[in-house]
Coordinates of C-alpha atoms in Angstrom, one line a residue:
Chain A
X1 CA 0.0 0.0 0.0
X2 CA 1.2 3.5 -0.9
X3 CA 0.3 5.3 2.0
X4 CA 1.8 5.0 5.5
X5 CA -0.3 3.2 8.2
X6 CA -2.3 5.6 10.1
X7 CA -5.4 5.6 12.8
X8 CA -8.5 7.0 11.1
X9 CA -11.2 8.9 12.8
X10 CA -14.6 10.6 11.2
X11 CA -15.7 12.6 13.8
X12 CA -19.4 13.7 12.9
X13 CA -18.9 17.8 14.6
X14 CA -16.8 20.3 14.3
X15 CA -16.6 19.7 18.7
X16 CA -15.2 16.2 18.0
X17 CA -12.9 16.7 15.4
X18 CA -11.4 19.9 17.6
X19 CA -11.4 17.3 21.0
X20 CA -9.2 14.5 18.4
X21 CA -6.9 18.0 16.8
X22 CA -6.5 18.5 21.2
X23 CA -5.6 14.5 21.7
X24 CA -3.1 14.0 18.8
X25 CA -1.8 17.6 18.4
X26 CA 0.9 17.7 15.8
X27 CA 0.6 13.8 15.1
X28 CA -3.1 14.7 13.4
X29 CA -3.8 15.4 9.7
X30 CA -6.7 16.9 8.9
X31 CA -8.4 15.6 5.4
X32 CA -10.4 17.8 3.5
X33 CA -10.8 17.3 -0.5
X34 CA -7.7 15.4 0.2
X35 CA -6.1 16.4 -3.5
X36 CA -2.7 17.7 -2.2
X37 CA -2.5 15.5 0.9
X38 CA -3.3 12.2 -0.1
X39 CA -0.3 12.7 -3.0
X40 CA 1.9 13.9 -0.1
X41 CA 0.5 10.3 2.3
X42 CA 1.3 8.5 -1.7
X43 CA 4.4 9.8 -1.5
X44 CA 4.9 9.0 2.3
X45 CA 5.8 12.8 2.3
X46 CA 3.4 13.5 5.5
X47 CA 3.1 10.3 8.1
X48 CA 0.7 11.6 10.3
X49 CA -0.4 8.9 13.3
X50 CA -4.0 10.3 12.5
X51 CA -6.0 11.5 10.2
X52 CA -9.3 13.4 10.7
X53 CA -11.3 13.4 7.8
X54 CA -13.8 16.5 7.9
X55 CA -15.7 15.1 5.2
X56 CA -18.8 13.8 7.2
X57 CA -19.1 16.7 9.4
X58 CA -22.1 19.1 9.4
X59 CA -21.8 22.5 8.9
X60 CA -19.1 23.5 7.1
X61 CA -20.0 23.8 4.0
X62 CA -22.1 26.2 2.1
X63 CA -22.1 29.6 0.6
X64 CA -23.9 32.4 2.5
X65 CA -24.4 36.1 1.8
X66 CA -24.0 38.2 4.6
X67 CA -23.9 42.1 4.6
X68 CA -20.9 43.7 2.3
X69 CA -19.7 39.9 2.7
X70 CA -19.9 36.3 1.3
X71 CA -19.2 33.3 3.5
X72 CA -17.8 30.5 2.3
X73 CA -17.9 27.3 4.4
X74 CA -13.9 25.4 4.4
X75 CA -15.5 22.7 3.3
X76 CA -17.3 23.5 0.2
X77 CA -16.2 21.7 -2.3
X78 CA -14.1 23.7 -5.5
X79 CA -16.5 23.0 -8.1
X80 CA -19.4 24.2 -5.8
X81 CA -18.1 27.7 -5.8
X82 CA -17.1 27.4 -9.9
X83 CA -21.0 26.5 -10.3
X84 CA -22.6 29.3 -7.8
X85 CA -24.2 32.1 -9.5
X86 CA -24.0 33.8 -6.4
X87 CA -20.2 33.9 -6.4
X88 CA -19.8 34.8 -10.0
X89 CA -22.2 38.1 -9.2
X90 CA -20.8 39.1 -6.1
X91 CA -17.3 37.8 -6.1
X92 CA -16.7 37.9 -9.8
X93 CA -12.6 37.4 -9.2
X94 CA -13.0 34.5 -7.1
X95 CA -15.2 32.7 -9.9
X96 CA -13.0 34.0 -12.6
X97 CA -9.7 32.0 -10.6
X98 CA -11.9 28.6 -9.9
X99 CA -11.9 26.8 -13.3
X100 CA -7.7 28.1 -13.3
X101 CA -7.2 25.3 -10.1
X102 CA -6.5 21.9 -11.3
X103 CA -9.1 19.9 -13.5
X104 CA -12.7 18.9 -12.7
X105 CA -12.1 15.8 -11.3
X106 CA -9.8 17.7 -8.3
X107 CA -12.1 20.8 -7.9
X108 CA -15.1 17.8 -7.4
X109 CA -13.5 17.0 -4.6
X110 CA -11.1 19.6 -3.7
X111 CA -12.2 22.3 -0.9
X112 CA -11.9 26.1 -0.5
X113 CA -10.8 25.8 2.8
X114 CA -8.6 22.8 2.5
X115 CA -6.5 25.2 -0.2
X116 CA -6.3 28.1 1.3
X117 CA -4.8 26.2 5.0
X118 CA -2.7 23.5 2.5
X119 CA -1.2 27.3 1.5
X120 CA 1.1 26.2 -2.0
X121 CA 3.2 29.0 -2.8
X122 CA 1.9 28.4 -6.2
X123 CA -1.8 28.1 -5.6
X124 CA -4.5 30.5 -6.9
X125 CA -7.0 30.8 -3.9
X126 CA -4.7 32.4 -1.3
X127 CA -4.1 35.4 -4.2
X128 CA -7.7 35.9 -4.2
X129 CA -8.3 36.1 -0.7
X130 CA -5.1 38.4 -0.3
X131 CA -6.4 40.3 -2.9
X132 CA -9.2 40.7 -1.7
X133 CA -8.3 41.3 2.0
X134 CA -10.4 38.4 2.9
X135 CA -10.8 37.3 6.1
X136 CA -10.3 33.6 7.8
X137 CA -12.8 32.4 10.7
X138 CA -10.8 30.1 12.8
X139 CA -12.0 27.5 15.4
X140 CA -10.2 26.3 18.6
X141 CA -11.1 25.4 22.0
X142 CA -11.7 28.4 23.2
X143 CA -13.7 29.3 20.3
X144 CA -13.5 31.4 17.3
X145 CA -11.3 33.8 16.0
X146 CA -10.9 36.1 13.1
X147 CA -7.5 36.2 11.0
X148 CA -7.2 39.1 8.3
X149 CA -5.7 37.5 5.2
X150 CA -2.4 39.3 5.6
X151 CA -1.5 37.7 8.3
X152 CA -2.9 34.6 7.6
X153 CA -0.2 33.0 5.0
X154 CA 2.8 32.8 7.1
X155 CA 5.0 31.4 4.5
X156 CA 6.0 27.9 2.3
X157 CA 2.9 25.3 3.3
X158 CA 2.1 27.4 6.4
X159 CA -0.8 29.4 7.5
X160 CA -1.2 31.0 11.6
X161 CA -3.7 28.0 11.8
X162 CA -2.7 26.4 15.0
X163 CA -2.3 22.8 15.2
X164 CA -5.5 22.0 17.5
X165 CA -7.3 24.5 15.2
X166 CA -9.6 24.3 12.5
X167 CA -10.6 26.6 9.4
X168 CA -14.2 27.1 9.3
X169 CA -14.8 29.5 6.8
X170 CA -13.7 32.7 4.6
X171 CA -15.4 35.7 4.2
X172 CA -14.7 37.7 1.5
X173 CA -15.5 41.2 0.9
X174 CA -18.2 41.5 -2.4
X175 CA -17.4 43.6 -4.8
X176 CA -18.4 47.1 -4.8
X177 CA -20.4 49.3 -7.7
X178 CA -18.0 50.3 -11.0
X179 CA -15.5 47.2 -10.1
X180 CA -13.5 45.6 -12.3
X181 CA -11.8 42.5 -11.4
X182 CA -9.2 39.9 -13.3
X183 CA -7.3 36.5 -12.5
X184 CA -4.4 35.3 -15.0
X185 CA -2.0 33.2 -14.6
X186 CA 0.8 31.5 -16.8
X187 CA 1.3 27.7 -16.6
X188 CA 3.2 25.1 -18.6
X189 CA -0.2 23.2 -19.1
X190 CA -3.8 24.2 -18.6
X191 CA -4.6 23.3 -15.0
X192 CA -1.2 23.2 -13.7
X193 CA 0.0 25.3 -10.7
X194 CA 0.6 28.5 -12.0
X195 CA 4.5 30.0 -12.9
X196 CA 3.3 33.1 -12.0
X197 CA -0.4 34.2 -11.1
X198 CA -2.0 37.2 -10.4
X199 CA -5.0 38.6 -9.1
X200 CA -6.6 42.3 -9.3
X201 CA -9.4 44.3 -8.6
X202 CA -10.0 47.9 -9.4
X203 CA -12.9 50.4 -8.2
X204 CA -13.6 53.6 -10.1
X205 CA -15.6 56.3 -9.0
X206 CA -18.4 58.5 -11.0
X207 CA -15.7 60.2 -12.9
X208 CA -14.0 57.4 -13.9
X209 CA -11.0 57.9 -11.7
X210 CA -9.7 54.7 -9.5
X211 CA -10.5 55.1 -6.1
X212 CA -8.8 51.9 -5.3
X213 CA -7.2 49.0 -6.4
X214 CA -5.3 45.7 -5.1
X215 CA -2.8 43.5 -6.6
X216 CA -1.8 39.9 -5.0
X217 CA 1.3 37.5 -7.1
X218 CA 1.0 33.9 -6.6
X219 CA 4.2 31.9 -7.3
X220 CA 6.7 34.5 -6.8
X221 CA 7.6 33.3 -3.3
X222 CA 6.3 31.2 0.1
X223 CA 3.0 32.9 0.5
X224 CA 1.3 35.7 -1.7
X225 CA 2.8 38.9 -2.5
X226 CA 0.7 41.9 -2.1
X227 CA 1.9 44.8 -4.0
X228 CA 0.8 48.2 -1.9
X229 CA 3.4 50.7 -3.7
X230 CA 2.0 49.4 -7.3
X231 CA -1.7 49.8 -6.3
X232 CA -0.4 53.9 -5.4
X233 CA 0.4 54.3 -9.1
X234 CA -3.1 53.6 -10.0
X235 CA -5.2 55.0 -7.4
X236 CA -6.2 58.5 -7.9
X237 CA -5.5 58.6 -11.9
X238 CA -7.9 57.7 -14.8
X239 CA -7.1 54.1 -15.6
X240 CA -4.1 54.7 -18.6
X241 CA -1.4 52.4 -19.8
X242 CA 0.9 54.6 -18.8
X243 CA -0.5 54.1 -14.9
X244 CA -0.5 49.7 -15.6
X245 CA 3.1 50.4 -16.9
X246 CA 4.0 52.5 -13.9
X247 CA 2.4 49.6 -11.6
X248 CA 3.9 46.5 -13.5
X249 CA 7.5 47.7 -13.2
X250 CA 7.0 48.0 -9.1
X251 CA 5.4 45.1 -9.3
X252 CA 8.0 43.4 -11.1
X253 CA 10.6 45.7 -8.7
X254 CA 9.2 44.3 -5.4
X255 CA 9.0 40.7 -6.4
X256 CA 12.1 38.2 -5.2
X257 CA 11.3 34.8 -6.8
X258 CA 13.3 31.7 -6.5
X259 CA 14.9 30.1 -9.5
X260 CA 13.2 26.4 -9.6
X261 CA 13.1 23.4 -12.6
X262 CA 9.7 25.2 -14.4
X263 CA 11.1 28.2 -14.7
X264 CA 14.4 31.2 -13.2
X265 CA 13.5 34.0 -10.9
X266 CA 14.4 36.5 -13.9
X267 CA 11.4 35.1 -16.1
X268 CA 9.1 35.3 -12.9
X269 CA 9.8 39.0 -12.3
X270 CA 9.7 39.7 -15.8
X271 CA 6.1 37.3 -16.0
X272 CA 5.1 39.3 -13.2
X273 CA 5.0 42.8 -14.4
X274 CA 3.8 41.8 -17.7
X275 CA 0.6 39.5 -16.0
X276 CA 0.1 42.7 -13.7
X277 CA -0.2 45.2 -17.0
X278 CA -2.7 43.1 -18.7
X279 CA -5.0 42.2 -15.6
X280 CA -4.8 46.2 -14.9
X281 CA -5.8 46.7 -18.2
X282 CA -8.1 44.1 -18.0
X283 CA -10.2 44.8 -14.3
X284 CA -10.0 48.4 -15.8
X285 CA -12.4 47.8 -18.7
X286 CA -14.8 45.6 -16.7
X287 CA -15.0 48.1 -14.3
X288 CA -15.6 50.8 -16.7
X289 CA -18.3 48.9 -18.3
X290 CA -19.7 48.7 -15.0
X291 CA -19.8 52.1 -14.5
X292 CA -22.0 52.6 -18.2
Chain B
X1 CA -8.7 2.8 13.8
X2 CA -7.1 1.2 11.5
X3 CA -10.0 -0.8 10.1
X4 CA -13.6 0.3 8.5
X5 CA -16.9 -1.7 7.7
X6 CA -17.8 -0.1 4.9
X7 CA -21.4 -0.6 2.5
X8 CA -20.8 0.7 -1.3
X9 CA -22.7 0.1 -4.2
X10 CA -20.6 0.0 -7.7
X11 CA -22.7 0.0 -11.0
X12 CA -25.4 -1.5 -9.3
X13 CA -23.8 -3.6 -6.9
X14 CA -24.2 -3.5 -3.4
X15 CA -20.7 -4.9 -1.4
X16 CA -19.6 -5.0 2.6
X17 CA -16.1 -5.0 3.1
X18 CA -14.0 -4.5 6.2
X19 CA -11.1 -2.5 4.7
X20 CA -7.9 -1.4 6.4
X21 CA -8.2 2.4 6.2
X22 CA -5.0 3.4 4.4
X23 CA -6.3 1.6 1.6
X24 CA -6.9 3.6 -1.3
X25 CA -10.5 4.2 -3.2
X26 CA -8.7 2.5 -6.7
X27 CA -6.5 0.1 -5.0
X28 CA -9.9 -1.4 -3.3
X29 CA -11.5 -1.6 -6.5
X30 CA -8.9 -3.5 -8.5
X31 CA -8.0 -5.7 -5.4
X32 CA -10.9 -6.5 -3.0
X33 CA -13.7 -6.0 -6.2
X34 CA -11.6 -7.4 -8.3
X35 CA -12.8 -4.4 -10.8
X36 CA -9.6 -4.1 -13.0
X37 CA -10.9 -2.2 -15.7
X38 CA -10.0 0.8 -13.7
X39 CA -6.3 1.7 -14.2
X40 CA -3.8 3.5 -12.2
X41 CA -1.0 5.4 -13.7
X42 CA 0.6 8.1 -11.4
X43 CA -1.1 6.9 -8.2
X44 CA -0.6 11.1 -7.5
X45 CA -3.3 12.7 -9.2
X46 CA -1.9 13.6 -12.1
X47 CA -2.5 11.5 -14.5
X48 CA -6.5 10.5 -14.5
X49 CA -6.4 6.9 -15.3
X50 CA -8.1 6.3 -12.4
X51 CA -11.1 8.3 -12.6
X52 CA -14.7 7.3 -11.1
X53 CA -17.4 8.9 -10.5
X54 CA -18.8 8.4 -6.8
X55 CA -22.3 10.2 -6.4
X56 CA -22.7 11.4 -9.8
X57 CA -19.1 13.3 -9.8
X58 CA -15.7 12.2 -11.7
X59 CA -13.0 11.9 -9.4
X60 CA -9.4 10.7 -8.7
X61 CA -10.0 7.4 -7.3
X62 CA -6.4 7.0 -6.2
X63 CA -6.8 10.2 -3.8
X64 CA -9.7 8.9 -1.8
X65 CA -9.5 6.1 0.9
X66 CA -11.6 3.2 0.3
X67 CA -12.7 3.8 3.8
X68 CA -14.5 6.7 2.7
X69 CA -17.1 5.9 0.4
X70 CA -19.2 4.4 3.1
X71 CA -22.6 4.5 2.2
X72 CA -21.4 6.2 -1.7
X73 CA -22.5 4.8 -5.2
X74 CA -19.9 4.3 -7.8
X75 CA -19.8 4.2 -11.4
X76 CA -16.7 2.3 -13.2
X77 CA -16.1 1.9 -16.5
X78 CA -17.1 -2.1 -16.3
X79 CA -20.8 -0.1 -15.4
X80 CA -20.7 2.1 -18.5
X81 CA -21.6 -1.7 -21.1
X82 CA -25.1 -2.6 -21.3
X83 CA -24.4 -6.2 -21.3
X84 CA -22.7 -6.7 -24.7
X85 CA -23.9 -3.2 -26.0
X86 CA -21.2 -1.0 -25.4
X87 CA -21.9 2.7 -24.0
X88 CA -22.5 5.5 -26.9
X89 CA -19.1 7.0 -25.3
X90 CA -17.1 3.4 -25.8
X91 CA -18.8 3.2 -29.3
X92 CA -17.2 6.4 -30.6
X93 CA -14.1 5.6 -28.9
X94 CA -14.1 2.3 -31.2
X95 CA -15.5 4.1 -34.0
X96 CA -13.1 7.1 -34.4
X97 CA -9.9 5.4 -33.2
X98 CA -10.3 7.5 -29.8
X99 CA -7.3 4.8 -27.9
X100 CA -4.3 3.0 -28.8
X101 CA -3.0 1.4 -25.9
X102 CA -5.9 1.9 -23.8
X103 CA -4.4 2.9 -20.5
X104 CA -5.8 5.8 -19.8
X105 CA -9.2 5.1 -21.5
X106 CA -11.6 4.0 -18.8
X107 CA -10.4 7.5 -17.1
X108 CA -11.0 9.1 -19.9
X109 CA -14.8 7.4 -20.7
X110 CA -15.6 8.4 -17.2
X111 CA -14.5 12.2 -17.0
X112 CA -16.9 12.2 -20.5
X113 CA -19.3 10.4 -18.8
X114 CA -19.7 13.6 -16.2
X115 CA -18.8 16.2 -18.6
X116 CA -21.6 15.1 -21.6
X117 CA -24.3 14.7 -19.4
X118 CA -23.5 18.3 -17.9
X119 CA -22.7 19.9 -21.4
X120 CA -24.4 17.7 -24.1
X121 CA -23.3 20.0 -27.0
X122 CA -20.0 21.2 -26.1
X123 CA -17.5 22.9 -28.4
X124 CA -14.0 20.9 -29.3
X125 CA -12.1 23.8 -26.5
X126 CA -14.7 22.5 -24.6
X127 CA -14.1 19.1 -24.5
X128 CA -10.4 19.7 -24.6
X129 CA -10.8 21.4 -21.7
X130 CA -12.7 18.8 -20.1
X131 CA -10.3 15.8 -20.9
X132 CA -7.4 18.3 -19.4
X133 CA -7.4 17.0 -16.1
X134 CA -6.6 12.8 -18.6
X135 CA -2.9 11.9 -19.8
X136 CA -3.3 10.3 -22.9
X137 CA 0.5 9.2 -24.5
X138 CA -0.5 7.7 -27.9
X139 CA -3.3 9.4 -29.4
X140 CA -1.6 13.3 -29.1
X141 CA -5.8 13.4 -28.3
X142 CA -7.3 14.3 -31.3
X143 CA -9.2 11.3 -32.0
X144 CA -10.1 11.3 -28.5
X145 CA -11.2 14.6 -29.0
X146 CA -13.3 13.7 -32.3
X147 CA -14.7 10.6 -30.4
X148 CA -16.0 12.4 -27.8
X149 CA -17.9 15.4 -29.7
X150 CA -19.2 12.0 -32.0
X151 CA -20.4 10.8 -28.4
X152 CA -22.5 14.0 -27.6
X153 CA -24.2 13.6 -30.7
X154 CA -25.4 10.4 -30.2
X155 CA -25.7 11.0 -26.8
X156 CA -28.4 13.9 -27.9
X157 CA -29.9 11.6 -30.7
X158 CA -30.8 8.7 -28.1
X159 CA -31.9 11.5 -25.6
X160 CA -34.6 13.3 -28.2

């Protein structure tokens, strides 16, 4: 068998699976969509002495308008939020990045929050929710807290998810009247991790000048990278091409990518800058056309 | 614990098993069902030569424990045959040359399985999009490709 023994539990609430997280601590796994853990258990990468497998417990799933936000349980499955109409109208960047993560057959199973805590320096969710400036509900023993997405990717595979915790939900912030939004990415093949990915939203006001913006680059680095002194370029100006210019080449500027076998740091900065132009441009238009 | 009873139905089927719980979804098919027609390649999730669908969904079958479909219904490609009639899927896979080695097909017929019955007219980016997630390394795909827009028409012939 390919994956290393382990004890197995199914707890059926979210009070069970915290008491096993409290009883095993750092020996226990928890399994979501289980598309990037049960590879690493294949691969006898992780050997966990238990694993927890959320799937049969009520409550976490589901996606829920709430004022100015949408909630989305951990558990709800990848292809759920591609499907919801709900998420495509009020958090159009978030639906535009779903059918970019893997192929059908791992977003069936695959989870929003199982992503976002597996944290791959590479993956396209944690963009979005930095992007966004999302914010991750948290549970523990002594109950719940919130955790702003900026401080929520610590760095390569690790998120300020404790080990008896467990990720509940994200709530993301809809978007607001004359918003643009775009996700692109570059990869070697369609549904690979991206080389470089990035995600942008823009906000115009009656005039047609950018009120404000956000930028977040996926696989430039161990967690997302949040360009601030690109969005400043752009904020305050009628969207030009001489403002996305301005913003790629800090963008560019501020990343520090690591060289790897798929492709060198130079190409990343360089992909960077260009990706950041074009979804400018992009998020611009839409948001534009929004405003008509 | 290290053990599960677990109550599955495949393509009809109902079976009990007690199944040790590291014991992957595909490796309990082929070994304890004896249902070989599903094939692994990468045993990663990679390659999709191992997709099922369990409760109407195409999935990895090698990245789910067999101890977790307790209680699920399964669909494998030995379900897909009506007897000696094969599926309109395996039929335009014969027809149009759609496999050589036939590896990877049963993954393939089964992530077309899902897809048709969701889109039953797709376009050919469509499709290719689809079959993205399926490592084929004979067919460079384009007869898979013409097999399975072949399918959807027959598919929406039998359904009318």
């Amino acid at each position: 068998m390919k994956p290393p023994p382990f004890e197995y539990f199914a707890p059926a609430s979210v009070k069970e699976t915290l008491d096993l997280l409290r009883e095993h601590g750092d020996q226990a796994k928890l399994l979501a969509g289980g598309q990037s853990l049960v590879p690493m258990l294949n691969f006898r990468l992780v050997r966990p002495g238990a694993l927890i497998d959320l799937n049969g417990v009520p409550g976490l799933d589901g996606i829920r308008e709430e004022p100015g936000m949408l909630r989305i349980g951990a558990m709800t499955r990848q292809r759920a939020v591609e499907r919801s109409a709900v998420v495509r109208e009020r958090c159009p960047l978030l639906a535009e990045a779903m059918p970019q993560i893997g192929h059908v057959q791992i977003r069936n199973r695959g989870t929003i929050g199982g992503s976002l805590v597996h944290a791959d320096p590479a993956a396209e969710l944690p963009a979005v929710v930095a992007a966004l400036g999302g914010e991750l509900i948290v549970r523990g023993a002594a109950g719940e807290r919130t955790i702003a997405a900026a401080d929520f990717f610590v760095g390569y595979l690790t998120t300020a998810v404790a080990a008896d915790e467990l990720l509940v939900a994200v709530r993301l912030p809809v978007a607001p009247p004359r918003a643009g939004h775009a996700f692109v990415e570059v990869s070697r093949r369609h549904g690979d991790f991206a080389l470089v990915g990035v995600a942008v939203t823009v906000t115009l006001d009656g005039s047609g000048v950018c009120t404000s913006a956000a930028i977040a680059v996926t696989g430039v680095g161990p967690a997302p990278v949040v360009a601030a002194d690109a969005v400043a370029a752009l904020v305050g100006q009628r969207p030009a091409t001489t403002a996305f210019e301005e913003a790629a080449r800090r963008v560019s500027a501020q990343l520090e990518p690591h060289s790897d076998l798929h492709a060198s740091a130079e190409y990343r900065k360089q992909v960077g800058g260009v990706l950041t132009r074009r979804a400018l441009a992009l998020a611009s238009e839409r948001a534009a056309g929004a405003s008509r | 614990m290290k053990q599960r009873a677990i109550r599955v139905t495949v393509n009809g089927r109902t079976h009990e098993r007690t199944v040790e719980v590291r014991r992957t979804l595909a490796d309990f098919l082929r070994d304890d069902l004896d249902l070989t027609g599903t094939h692994l390649g990468c045993e990663h999730g990679v390659c999709g030569a191992c997709t099922i669908v369990v409760n109407g969904e195409a999935v990895r079958s090698c990245l789910m424990f067999a101890a977790q479909v307790d209680g699920a219904e399964l669909l494998t490609v030995e379900g897909l045959a009506d007897g000696e009639r094969l599926h309109p899927i395996q039929e335009a896979f014969w027809e149009h040359h759609g496999l050589q080695c036939g590896f990877c097909t049963p993954g393939f017929l089964m992530t077309l399985y899902c897809f048709l019955r969701e889109q039953p007219d797709p376009t050919e980016s469509e499709i290719r999009e689809a079959i993205s997630g399926n490592l084929c390394r004979c067919t460079g795909y384009q007869n898979i490709v013409t097999a399975a827009r072949a399918a959807a028409g027959s598919l929406r012939a039998g359904a009318s």
